[in-house]
Structure formats: C-alpha cells, structure tokens
Tab-separated table of C-alpha atoms in Angstrom:
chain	number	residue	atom	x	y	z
A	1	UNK	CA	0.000	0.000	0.000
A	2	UNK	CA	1.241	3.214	-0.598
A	3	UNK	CA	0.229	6.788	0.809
A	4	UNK	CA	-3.238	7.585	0.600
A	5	UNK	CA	-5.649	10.948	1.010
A	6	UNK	CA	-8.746	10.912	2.285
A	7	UNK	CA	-11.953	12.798	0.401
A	8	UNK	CA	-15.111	13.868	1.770
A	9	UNK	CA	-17.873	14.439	-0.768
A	10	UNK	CA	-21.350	15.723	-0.349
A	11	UNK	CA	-23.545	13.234	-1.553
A	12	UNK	CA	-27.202	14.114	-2.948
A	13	UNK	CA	-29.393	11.909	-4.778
A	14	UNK	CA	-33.300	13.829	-5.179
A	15	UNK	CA	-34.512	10.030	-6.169
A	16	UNK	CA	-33.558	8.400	-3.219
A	17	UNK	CA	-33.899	10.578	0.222
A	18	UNK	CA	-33.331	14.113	-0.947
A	19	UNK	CA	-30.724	14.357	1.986
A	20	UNK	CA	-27.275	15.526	1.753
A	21	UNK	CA	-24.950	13.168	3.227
A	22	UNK	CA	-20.887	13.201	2.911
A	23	UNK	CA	-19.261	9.697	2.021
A	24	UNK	CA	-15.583	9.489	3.046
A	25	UNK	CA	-13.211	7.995	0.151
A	26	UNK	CA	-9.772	6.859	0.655
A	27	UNK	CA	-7.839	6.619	-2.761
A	28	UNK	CA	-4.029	6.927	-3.425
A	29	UNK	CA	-2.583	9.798	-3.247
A	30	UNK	CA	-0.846	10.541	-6.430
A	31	UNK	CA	1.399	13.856	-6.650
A	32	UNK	CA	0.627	14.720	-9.825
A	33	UNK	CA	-3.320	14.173	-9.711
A	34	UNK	CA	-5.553	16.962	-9.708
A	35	UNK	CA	-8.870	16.779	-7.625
A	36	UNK	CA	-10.865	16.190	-11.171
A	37	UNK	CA	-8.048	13.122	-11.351
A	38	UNK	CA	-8.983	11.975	-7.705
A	39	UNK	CA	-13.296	11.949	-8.943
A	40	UNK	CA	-12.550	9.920	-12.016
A	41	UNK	CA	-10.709	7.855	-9.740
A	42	UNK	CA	-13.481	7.451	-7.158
A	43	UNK	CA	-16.352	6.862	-10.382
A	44	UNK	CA	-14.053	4.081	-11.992
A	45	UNK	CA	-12.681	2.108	-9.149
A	46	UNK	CA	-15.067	2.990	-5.880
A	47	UNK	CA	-18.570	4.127	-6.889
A	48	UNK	CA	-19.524	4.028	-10.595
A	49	UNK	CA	-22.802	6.497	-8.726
A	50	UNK	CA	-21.208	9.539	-8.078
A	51	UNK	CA	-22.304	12.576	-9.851
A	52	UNK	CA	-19.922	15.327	-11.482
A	53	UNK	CA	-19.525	17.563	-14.514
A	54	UNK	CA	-16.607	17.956	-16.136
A	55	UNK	CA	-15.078	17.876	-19.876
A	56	UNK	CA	-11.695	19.438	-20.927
A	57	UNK	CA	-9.331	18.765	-17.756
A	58	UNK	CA	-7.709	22.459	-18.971
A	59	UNK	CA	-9.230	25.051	-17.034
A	60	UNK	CA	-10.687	26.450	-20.816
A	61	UNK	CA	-14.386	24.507	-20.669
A	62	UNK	CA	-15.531	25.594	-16.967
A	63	UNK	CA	-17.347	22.609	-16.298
A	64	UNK	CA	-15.929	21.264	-13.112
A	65	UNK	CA	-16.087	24.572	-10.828
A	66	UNK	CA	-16.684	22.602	-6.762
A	67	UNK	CA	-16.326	24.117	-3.968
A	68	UNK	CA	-12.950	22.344	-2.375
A	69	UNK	CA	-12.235	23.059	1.420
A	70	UNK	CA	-14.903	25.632	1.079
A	71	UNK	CA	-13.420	27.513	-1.817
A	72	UNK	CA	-14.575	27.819	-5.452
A	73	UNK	CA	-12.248	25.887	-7.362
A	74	UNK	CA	-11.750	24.242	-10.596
A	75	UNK	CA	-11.011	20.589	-9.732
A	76	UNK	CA	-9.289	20.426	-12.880
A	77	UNK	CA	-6.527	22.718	-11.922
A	78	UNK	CA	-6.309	22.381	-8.607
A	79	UNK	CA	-3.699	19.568	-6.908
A	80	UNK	CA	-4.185	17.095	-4.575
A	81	UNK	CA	-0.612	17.813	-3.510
A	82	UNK	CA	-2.020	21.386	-1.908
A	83	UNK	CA	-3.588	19.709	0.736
A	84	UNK	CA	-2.051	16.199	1.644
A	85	UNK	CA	-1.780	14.796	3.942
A	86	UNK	CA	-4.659	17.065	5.272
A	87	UNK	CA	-8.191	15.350	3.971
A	88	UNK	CA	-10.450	17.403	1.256
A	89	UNK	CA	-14.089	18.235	1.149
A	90	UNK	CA	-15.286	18.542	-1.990
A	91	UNK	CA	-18.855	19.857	-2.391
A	92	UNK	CA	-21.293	21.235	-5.157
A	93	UNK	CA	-20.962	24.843	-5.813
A	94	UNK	CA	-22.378	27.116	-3.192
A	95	UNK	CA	-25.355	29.629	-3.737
A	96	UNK	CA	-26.814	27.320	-6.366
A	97	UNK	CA	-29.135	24.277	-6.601
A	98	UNK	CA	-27.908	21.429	-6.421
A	99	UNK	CA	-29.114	18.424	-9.146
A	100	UNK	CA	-27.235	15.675	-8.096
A	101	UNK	CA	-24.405	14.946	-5.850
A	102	UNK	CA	-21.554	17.653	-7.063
A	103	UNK	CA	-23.420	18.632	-10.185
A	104	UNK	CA	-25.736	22.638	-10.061
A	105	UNK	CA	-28.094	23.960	-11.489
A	106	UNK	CA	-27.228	26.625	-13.558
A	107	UNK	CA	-30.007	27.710	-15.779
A	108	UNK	CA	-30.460	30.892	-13.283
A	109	UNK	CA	-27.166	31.952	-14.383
A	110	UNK	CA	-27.551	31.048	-18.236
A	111	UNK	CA	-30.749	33.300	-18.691
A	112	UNK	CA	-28.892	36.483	-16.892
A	113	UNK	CA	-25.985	36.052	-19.146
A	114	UNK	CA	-28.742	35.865	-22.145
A	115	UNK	CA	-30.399	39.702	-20.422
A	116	UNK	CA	-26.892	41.170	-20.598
A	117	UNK	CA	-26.622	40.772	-24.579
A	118	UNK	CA	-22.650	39.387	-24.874
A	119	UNK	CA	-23.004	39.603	-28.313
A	120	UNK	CA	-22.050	43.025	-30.233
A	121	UNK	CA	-24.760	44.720	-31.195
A	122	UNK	CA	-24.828	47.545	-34.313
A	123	UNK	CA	-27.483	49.889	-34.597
A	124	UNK	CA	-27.746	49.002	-38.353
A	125	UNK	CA	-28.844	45.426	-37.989
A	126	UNK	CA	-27.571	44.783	-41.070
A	127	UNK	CA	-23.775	45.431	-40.212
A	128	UNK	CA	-24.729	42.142	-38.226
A	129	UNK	CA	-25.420	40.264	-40.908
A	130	UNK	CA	-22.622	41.471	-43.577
A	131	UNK	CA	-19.660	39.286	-43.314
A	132	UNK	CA	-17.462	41.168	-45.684
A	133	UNK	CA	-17.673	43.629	-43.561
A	134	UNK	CA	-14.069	44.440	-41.322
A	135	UNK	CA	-13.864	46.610	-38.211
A	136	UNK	CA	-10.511	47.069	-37.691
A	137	UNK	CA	-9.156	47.447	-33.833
A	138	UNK	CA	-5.978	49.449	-32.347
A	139	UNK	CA	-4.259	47.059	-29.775
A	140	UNK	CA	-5.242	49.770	-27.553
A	141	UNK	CA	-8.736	49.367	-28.380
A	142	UNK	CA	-8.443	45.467	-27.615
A	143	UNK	CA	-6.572	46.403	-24.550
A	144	UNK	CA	-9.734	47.813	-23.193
A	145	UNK	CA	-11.611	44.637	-22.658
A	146	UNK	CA	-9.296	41.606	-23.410
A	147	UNK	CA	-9.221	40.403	-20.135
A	148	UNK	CA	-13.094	40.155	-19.728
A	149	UNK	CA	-12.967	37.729	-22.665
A	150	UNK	CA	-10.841	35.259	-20.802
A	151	UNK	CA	-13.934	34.346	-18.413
A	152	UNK	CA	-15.203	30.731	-19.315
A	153	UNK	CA	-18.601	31.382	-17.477
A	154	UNK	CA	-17.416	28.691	-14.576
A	155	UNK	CA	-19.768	30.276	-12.198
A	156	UNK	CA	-17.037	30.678	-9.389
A	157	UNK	CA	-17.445	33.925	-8.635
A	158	UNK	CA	-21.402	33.533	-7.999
A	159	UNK	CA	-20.345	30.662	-5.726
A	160	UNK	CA	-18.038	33.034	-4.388
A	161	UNK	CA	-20.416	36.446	-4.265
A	162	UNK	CA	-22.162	37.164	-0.668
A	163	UNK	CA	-24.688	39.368	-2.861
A	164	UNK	CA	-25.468	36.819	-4.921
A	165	UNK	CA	-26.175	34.363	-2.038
A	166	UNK	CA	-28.083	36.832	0.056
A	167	UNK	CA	-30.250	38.269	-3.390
A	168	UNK	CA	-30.711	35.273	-5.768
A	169	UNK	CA	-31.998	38.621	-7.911
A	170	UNK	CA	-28.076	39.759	-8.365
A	171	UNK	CA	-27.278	39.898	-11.802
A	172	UNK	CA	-23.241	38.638	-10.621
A	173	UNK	CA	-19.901	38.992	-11.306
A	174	UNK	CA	-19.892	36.955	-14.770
A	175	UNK	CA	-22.892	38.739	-16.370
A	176	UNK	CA	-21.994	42.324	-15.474
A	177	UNK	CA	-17.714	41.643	-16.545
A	178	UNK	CA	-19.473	40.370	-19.850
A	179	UNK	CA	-21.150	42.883	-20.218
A	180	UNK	CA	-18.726	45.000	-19.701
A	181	UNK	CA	-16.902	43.411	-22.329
A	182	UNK	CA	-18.824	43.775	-24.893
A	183	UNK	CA	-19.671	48.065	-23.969
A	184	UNK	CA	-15.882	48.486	-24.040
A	185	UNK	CA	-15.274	46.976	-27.470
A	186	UNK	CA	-14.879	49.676	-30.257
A	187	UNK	CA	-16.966	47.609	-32.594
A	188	UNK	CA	-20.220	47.709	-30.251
A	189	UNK	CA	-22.811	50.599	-30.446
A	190	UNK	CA	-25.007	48.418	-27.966
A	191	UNK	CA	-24.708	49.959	-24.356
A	192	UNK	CA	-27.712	51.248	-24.136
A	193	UNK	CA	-29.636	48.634	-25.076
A	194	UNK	CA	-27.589	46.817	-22.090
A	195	UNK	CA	-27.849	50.029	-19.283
A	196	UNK	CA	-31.176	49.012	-18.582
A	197	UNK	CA	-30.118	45.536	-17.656
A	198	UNK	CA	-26.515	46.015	-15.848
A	199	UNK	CA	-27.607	49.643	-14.077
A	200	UNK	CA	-31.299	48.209	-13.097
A	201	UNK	CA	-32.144	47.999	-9.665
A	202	UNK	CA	-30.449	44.240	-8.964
A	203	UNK	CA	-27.499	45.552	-11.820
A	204	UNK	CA	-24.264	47.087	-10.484
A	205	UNK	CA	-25.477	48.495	-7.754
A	206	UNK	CA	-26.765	45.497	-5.768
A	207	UNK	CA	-22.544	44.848	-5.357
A	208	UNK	CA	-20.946	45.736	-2.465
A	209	UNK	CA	-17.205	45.663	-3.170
A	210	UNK	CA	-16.353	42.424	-1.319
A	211	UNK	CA	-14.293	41.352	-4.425
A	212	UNK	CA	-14.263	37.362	-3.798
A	213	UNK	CA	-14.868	37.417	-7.262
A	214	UNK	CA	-11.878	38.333	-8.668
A	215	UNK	CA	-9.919	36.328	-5.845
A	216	UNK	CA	-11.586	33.309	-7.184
A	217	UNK	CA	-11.614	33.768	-11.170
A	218	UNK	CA	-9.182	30.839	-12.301
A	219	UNK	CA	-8.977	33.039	-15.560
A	220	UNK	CA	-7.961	36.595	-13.677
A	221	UNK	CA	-10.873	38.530	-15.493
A	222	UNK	CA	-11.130	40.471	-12.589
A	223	UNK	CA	-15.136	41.105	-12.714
A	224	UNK	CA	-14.774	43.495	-9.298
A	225	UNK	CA	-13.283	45.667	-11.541
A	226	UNK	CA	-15.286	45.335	-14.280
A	227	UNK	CA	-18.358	45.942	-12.241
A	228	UNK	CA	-17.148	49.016	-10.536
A	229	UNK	CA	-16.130	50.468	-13.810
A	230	UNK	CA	-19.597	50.015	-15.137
A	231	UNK	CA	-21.076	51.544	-12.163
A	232	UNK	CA	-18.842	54.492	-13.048
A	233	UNK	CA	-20.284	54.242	-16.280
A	234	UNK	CA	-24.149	54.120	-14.912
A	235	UNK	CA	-23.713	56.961	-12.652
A	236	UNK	CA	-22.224	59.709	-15.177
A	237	UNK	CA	-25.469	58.313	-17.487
A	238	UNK	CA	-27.634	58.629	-14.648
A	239	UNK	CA	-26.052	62.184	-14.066
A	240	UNK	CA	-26.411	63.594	-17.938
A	241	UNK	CA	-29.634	62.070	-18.200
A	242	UNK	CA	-31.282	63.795	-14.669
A	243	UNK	CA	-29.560	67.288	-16.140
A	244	UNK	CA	-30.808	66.622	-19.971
A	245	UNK	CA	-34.101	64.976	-19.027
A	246	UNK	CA	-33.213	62.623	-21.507
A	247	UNK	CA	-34.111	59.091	-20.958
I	1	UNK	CA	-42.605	52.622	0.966
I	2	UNK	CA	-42.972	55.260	-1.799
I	3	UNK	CA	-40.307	57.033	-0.342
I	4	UNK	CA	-38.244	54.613	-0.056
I	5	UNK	CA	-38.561	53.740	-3.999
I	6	UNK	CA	-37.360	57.435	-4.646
I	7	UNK	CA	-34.258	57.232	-2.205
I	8	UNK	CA	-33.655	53.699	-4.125
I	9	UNK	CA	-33.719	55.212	-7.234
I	10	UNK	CA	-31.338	57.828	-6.513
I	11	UNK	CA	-28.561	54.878	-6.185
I	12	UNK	CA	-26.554	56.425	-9.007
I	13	UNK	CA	-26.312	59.499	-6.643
I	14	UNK	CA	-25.737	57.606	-2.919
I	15	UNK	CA	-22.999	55.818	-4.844
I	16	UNK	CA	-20.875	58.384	-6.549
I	17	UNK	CA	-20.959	60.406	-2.856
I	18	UNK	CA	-19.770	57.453	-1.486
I	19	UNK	CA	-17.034	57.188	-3.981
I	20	UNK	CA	-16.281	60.803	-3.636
I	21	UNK	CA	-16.079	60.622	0.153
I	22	UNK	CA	-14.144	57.166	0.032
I	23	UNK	CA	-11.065	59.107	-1.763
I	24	UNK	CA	-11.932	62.201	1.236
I	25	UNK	CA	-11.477	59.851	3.454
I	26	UNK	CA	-8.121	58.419	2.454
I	27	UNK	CA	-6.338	60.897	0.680
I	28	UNK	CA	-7.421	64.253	2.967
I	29	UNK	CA	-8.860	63.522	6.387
I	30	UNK	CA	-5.501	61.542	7.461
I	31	UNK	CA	-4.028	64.708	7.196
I	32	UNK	CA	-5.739	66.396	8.707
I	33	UNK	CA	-6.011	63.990	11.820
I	34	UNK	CA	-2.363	64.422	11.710
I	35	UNK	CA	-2.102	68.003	11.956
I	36	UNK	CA	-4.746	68.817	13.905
I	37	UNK	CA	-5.300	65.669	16.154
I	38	UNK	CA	-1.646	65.142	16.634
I	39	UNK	CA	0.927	67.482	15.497
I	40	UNK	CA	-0.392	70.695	16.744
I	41	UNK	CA	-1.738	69.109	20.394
I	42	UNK	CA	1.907	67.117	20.272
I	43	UNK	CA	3.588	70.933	19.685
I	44	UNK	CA	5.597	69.524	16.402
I	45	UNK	CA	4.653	72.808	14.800
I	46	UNK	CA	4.576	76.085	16.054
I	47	UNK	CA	1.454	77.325	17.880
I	48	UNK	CA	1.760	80.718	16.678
I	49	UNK	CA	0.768	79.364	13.320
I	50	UNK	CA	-2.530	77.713	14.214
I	51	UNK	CA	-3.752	79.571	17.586
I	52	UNK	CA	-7.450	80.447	16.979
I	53	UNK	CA	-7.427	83.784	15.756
I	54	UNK	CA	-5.009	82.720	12.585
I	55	UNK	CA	-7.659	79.800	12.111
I	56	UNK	CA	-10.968	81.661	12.126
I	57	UNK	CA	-9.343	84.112	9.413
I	58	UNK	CA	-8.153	80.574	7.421
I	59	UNK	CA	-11.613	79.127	7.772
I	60	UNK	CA	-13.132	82.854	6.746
I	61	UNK	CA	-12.326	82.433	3.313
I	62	UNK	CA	-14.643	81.528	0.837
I	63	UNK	CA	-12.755	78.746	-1.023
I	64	UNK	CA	-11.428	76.913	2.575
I	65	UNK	CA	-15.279	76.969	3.414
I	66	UNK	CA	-16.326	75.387	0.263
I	67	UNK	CA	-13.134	72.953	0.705
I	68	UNK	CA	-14.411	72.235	4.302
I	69	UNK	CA	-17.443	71.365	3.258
I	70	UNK	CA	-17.060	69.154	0.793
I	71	UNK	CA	-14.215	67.645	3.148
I	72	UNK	CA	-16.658	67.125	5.857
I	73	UNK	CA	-19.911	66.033	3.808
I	74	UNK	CA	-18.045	63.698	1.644
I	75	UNK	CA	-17.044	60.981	4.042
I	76	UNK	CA	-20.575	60.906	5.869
I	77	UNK	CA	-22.439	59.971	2.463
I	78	UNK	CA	-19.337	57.243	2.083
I	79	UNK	CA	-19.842	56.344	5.804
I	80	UNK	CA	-23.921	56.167	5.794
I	81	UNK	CA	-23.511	54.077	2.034
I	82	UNK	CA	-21.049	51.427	3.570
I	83	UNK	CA	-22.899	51.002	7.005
I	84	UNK	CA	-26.041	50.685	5.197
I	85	UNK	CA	-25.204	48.117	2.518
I	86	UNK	CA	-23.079	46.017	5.909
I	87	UNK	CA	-25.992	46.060	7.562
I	88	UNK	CA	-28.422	45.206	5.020
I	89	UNK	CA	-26.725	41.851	4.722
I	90	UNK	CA	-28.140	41.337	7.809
I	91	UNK	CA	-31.097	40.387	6.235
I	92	UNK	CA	-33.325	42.104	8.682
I	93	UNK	CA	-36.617	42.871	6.733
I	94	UNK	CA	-38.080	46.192	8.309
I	95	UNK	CA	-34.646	47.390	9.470
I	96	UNK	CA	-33.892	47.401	5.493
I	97	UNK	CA	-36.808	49.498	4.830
I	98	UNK	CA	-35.372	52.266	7.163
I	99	UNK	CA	-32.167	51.890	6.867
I	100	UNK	CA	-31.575	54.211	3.492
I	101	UNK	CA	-33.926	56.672	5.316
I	102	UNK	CA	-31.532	56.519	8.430
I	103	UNK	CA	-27.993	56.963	6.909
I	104	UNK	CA	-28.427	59.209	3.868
I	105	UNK	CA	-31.268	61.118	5.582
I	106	UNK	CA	-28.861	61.144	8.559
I	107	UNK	CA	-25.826	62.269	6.360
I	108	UNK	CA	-28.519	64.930	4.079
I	109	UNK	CA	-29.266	66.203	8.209
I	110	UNK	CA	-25.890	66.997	8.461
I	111	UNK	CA	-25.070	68.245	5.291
I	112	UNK	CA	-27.292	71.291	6.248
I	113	UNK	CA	-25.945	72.159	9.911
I	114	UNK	CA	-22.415	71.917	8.334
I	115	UNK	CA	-23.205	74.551	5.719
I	116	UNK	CA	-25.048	76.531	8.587
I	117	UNK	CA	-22.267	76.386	10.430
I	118	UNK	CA	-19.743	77.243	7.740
I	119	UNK	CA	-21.850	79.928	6.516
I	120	UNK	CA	-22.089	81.443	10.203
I	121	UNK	CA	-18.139	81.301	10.407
C-alpha cells in the first residue's frame, strides 16, 4: 500500500432521500493528480454512482467549478498535492441548486448572461449580418476589454459572491464583466440597449465591493473591476440624463 | 414605501458620494487627523501658526469653506452608504426598509448644519 488521502464528498441523490450526506473515500494519493483526477478515480474504481460535470481537464471549458475546502475551485486545476496529507471536502458549488451529488443547477445563471446581450450589437442590424464587412481594432482598443474575454462562465465567482447568495436577484460577477466586455469593445454601439439591464435595480449596484470574485476567477478577469467600472459608467449616465431629461 | 422607492432610485447618486467621500477619506482627512489631532496638540509645529485667531481668518475664506465642506460632507455619504449596505446583509426585513432613510437622511441632516455652520463662520 502506498500513501493515501482521504476525500469527503457531499452526496445528494433527489430520487432516493433528498438528503445531503458526505461519504468518506480513501484513494491513493498521487502527486501529480488533480482533484478532477482523484473523482474519475473514485467513479471508476469505488462508486460508478457519483455525480460530477466535467469535460476538458484544462481550465478552458468551466465545467468542473466545486467548492474544495470551502473555496470555489476548478477541480481540474487544482492539486491534490495542496492539501495532503490534510483530507479534502469537496462539495457542489455554493449559492446554487444542487441536481445531483456535485453537479448545479445553472439555468439561473444562463438566462442572466442571455439579459446582458454578450453579443455586439450595431445599430444598423444589417452590419450584423454582412460578413465582408471588417472593423478594424488598435491594440489599444483590444486592450480595453481583453481580459473580460478570458472568463469561461465557470460560475465561481457567484459561488463566491455574498450578494449573490443573500439576493438570488443579483445579476453577478460573470454577467456584469461580460457585459462589460462587450460596452468596451470599439466595434459595439449596444450599451444602451444593455444600461437598462446592468444599471437596473439588482445591476451594479446590488454589489458591495467584497471582491471574492476576482480572488476566485481561475482566468484573472477580474469582474470586481469590471463591475465598478460600469457603475462608473451608470452613474455619469444617470447624471447627464437627470440634467438633460433625456431618458 | 414610496419614499423609499425614490431614495432607491437615486442609487446612481448615494454611490458616486460614497465614492467621492471614500477618496476624502483616504487621501485628505488623514491629514488632517495628523495636523490637527496630533501634530499641533503634540507641539511639532509652532502654535503661533494655528492659535485660533489665525484659524478663524483661514476658515473665513470663501474657497477653505467650500473645501471644508465638501471635506466634511463627503465621508458621511461614504460612511452612511457602507454602514447601510453592511448592515443590510443582515437580512433584517423592516430594518432594510429604514435603513436608506436613516444613513443618507442622517448624512442629508448633516449636510445642512455643516453649511449653517460654515456659513455662520
């Protein structure tokens, strides 16, 4: 026998009891394994039952976001040799529901990313549609929102955001960075048609600075930033529009 | 709660004070704790140079007075924004309701006696 590490995982199974319970694993402990490594190794050799998502074993797909020792984390890219010979609790994202065992429900997320409109929008509609068309960018103009276009909607950061456990309403980290991303690119003439989303009542200003967000981001987007910059944004709007009267 | 609806609305406004007052709050009043809360009672600098009659005439200008008062309002609208949103995660339902009433009416309250008092100067 050689060394081992111990994981606890939540178990949840809606068919059976409903009831969250944590089964205890022991597997070997391999220094080179990553936590994603450890599941697989629990599914194939322990218990075929156990319930994850996962798919590129890269950090690029954001599939397997779990919350490891309490922390957001992608199991992909995070080690089993950070914690041994300390045991690991691995359990399903926090702040969303949970389907089965390790595996959320994100639809909540999905349909605020949809509100946000990460898609550049022209106001001729048919710029949209003409292909041949080029818009050239300045590397300074790509500067401006390159780093929001690293995020690989993993959902840490809402497992991560107080606001967003406290008001389920929150729009989040993701949504707002992403749409953020999209008002800063030179190509877009859409931020208007986004304002009402991102600066609405459960928009920006539902956040409250804590910035777990950006401690947790695998990808460094840095969506604390991204939302303060758009509340920055709202409020000269908000400011020119209650002087102008315009809407 | 309709007045609560308008003071939520005005979010735009609560939040750039409390910008505002967070860079009063880092960048000037450490100052002028240090000069006035420690250096002069501490007799670094010379007394002659801030006994009360040099003050008043200091504060007695029109530009220190509108410096003082943004100096002064600024960090209460930063302070009544922060303590508000830390205690709203408190989750207590009909403290929440108040609580924007409370803090900016509180800091909006004292807006007004520090331009009375400024103006009186």
């Amino acid at each position: 026998m050689g060394e081992e590490i111990t994981l606890n995982i939540t178990r949840y199974n809606p068919d059976k009891d409903g009831k969250y319970t944590t089964q205890r694993y022991s597997i070997p402990y391999k220094n080179d394994w990553s936590i994603l490594d450890a599941l697989n190794y629990v599914k194939a050799e322990l218990d075929g039952s156990l319930t994850y998502r996962w798919s590129c074993r890269m950090a690029v797909c954001g599939s397997c976001g779990m919350m490891v020792n309490g922390t957001p984390r992608l199991t992909c890219s995070t080690y089993l040799n950070e914690f041994y010979p300390k045991e690991i609790t691995i359990e399903p994202l926090a702040n969303f529901p949970v389907i089965r065992d390790l595996v959320v429900d994100i639809n909540d997320f999905m349909a605020k990313l949809k509100s946000a409109k990460p898609w550049i929008i022209r106001k001729n509609k048919r710029d949209e549609d003409d292909t041949s068309k080029e818009y050239l960018q300045t590397t300074g103009q790509m500067d401006k929102y390159y780093q929001q276009t690293l995020c690989i909607n993993c959902t840490l950061c809402y497992a991560a955001c107080p606001v967003y456990g406290l008001h389920p309403d929150f729009l989040g980290p993701a949504v707002i960075a992403l749409g953020h991303r999209y008002n800063k690119d030179s190509r877009d003439e859409g931020k208007a048609d986004r304002r009402e989303v991102l600066a609405s009542e459960h928009g920006v200003w539902k956040c409250t600075v804590v910035g777990d967000c950006t401690e947790v981001c695998p990808k460094h987007v840095d969506p604390s930033a991204a939302i303060q910059r758009t509340k920055v944004d709202s409020a000269i709007n908000w400011f020119f529009s209650f002087l102008t009267g315009r809407k | 709660m309709c007045l609560l609806k308008k003071i939520n609305a005005l979010e735009p406004l609560w939040w750039s004070l409390f910008g505002a007052g967070g860079m009063v709050a880092a960048f000037l009043l450490p100052a002028h704790i240090f000069i006035q809360g420690i250096a002069i009672p501490l007799g670094w600098v010379s007394p002659d140079m801030f006994n009360y009659s040099s003050l008043i005439g200091i504060v007695g200008n029109p530009i220190v007075k509108i410096y003082l008062f943004f100096m002064i309002i600024l960090p209460l609208y930063h302070a009544a924004h922060r303590i508000r949103l830390t205690l709203e995660d408190l989750r207590i339902e009909w403290l929440n309701h108040i609580l924007p009433l409370i803090f900016y009416g509180g800091a909006t309250g004292l807006t007004v006696v520090t331009l009375i008092v400024l103006i009186r100067i």
